[in-house]
Short mmCIF file of C-alpha atoms in Angstrom, two decimals:
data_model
loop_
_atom_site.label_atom_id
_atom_site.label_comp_id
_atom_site.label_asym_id
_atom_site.label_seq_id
_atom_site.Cartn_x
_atom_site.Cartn_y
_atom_site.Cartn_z
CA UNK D 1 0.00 0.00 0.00
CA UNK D 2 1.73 3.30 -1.18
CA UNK D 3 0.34 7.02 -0.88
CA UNK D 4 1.41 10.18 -1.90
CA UNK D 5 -0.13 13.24 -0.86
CA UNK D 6 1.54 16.53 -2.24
CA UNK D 7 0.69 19.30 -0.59
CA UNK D 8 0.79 22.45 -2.61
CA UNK D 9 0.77 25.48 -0.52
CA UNK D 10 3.35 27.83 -0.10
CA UNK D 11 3.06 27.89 3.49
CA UNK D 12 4.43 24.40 5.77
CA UNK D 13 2.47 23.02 8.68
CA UNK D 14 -0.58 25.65 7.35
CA UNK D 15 -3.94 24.33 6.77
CA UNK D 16 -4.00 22.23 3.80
CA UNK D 17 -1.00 20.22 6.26
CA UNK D 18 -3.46 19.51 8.91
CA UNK D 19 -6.22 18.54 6.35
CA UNK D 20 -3.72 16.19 4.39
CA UNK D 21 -2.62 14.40 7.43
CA UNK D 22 -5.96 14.00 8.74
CA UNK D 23 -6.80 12.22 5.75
CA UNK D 24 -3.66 10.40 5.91
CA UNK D 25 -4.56 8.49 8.92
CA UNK D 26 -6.39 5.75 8.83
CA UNK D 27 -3.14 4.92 6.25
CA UNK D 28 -1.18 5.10 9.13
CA UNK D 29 -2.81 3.06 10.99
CA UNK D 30 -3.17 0.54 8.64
CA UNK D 31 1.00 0.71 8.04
CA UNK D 32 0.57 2.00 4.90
CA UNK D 33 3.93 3.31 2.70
CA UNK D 34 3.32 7.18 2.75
CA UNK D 35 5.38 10.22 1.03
CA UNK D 36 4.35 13.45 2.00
CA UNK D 37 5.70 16.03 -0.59
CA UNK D 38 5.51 19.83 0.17
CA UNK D 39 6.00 22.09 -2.68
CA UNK D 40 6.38 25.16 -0.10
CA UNK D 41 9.97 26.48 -0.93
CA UNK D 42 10.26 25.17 -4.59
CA UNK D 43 9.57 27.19 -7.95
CA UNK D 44 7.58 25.20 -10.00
CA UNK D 45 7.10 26.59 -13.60
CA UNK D 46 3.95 25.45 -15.83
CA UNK D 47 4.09 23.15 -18.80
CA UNK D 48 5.87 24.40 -21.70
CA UNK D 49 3.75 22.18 -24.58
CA UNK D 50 7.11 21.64 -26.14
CA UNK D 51 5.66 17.76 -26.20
CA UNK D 52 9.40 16.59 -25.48
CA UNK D 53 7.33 14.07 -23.12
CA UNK D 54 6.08 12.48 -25.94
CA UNK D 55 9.08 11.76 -28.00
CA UNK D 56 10.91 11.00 -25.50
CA UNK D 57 8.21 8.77 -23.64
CA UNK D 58 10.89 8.61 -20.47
CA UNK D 59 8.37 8.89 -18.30
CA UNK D 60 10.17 12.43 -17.04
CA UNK D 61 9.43 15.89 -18.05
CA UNK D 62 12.73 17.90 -20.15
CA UNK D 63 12.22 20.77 -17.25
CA UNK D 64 14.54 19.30 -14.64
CA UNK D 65 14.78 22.20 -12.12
CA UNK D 66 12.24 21.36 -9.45
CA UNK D 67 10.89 19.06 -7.97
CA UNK D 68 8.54 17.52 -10.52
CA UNK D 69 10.20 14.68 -11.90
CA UNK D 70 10.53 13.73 -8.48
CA UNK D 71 6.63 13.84 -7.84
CA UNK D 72 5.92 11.73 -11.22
CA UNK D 73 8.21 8.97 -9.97
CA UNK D 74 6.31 8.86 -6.94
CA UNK D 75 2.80 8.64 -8.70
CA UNK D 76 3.57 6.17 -10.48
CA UNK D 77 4.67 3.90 -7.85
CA UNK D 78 2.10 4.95 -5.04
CA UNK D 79 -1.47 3.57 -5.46
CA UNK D 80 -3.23 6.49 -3.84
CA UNK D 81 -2.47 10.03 -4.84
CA UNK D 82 -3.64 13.01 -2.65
CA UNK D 83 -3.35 16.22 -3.90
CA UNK D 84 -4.01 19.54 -1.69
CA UNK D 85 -4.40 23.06 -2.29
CA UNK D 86 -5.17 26.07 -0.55
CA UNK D 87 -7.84 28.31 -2.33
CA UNK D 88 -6.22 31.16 -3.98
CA UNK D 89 -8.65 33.64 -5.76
CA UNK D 90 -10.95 30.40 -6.68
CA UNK D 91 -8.64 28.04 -7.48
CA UNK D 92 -5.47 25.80 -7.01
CA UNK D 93 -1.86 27.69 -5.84
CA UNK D 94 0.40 28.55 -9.32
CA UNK D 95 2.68 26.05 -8.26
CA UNK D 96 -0.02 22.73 -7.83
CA UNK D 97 -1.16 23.89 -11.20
CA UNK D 98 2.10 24.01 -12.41
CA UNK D 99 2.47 20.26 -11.00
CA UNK D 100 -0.63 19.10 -12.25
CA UNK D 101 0.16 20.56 -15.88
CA UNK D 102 3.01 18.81 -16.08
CA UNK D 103 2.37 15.44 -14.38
CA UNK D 104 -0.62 15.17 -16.24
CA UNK D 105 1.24 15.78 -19.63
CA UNK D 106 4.29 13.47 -18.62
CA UNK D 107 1.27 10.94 -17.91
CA UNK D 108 -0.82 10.82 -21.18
CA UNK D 109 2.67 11.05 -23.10
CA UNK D 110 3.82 7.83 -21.56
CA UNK D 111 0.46 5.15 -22.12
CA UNK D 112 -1.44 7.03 -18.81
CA UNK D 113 0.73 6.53 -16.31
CA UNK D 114 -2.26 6.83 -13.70
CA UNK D 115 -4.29 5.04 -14.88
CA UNK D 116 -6.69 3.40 -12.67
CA UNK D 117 -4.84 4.54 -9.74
CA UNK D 118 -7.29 6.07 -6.50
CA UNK D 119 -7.29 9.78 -6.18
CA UNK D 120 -8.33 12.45 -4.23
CA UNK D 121 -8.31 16.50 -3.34
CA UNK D 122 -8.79 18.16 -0.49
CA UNK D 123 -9.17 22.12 -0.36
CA UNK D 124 -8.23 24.94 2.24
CA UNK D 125 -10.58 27.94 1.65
CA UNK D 126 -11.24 30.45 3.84
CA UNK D 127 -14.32 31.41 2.46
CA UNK D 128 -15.97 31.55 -1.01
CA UNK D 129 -14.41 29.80 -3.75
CA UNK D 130 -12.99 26.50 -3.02
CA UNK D 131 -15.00 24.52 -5.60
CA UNK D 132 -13.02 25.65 -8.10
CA UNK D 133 -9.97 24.60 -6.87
CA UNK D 134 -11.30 20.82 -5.84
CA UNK D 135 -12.73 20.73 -9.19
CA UNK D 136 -9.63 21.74 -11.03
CA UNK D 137 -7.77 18.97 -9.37
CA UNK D 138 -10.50 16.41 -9.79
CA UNK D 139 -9.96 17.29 -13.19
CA UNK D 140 -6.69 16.51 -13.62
CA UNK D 141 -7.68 12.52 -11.62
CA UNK D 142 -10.71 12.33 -14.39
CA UNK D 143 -8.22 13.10 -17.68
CA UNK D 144 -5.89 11.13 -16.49
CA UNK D 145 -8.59 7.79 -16.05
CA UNK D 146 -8.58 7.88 -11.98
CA UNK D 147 -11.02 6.60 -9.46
CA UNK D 148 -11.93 9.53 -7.53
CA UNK D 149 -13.08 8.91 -3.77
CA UNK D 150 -15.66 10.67 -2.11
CA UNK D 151 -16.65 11.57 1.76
CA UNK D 152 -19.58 12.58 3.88
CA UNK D 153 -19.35 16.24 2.37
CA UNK D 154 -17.26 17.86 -0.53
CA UNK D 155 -13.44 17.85 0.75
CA UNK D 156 -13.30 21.06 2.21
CA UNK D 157 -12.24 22.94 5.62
CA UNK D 158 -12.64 25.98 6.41
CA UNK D 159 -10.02 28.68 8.24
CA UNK D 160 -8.49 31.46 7.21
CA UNK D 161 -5.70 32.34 9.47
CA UNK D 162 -3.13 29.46 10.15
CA UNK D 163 -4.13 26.24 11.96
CA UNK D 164 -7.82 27.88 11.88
CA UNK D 165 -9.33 24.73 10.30
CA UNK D 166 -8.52 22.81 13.22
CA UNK D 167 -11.84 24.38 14.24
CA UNK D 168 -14.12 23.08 11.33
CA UNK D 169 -15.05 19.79 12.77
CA UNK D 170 -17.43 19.17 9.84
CA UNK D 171 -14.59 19.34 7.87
CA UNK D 172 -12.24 17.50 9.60
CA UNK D 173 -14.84 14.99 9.87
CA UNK D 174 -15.01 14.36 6.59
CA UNK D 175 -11.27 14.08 5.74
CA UNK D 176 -11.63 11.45 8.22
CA UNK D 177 -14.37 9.31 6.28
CA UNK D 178 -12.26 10.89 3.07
CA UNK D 179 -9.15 8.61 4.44
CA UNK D 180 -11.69 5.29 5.30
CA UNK D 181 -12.86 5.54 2.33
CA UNK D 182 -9.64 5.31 0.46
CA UNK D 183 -8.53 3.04 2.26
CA UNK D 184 -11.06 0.78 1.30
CA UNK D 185 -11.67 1.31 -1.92
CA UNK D 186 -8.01 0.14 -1.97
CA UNK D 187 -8.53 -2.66 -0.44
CA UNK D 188 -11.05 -3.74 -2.17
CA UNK D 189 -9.46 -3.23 -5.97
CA UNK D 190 -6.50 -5.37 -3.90
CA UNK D 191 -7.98 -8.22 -2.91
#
């Protein structure tokens, strides 16, 4: 059982963190293989459409400055990818949509790469907004032929300031049942 959830705010131990690693529990618990990658710290540039990726089909992306290459090898081993995002001005951070841009591109280049693979996203928002940023990384699980899991509610907490989501029990809550249900919809495409 492998996981990787990226985490792509700009800010460490913020709350897209504490969401991620809420969700991450029950995978914990069940001695699961995790990688937690924060792209806090790293420049991340967006996709170039040079289509390199698809000549090349390496599996890598030609940009080799950051971290990306990095997060592809890791999705393509782990069986679960988590993606989070903090909502900035209704969407996904520059630097997950840089990530997503280019994973997804490195993936369809290379015969889908994700293929059938168990995904989810899970949004920081402070207030208004946050749809479009779950939706934009939902979109990137649907292209790339992904099982997206659900929970009690959409994937969502709520707090503004830092560590202010640790008050949104609903939300919390349902990164909890987010992480069950992961879990065993792995399980189940395992046995």
């Amino acid at each position: 059982m492998r996981v990787v959830a990226i985490n792509g705010s700009p800010r460490k131990q913020g709350n897209t963190d504490l969401l991620l690693r809420t969700v991450l529990e029950p995978f914990i618990k069940a001695g699961a293989d995790i990688e937690f990658v924060e792209l806090a710290g790293h420049a991340i540039r967006g996709c170039t459409a040079c289509y390199i990726c698809f000549h090349k089909q390496n599996g890598k992306c030609v940009l080799t400055k950051d971290l990306v290459n990095e997060c592809i090898a890791k999705m393509v081993v782990a069986d679960v990818i988590l993606l989070g995002s903090p909502n900035y001005f209704t969407d996904v951070t520059s630097e997950m949509k840089a990530l997503i841009d280019r994973c997804g591109m490195v993936g369809r280049a290379n015969g889908n790469l994700f293929r059938r693979k168990i995904g989810a996203a899970v949004v920081a928002s402070g207030r208004a907004g946050a749809i479009h940023a779950f939706d934009t990384m939902n979109h990137f699980f649907l292209i790339n032929q992904m099982i997206i899991i659900g929970s009690t509610y959409l994937n969502i907490g709520l707090g503004q300031e830092m560590g202010e989501v640790a008050d949104d029990q609903d939300g919390l809550e349902a990164m909890r049942q987010l992480g069950e249900n992961m879990l065993w919809m792995l399980k189940k495409l395992t046995d």
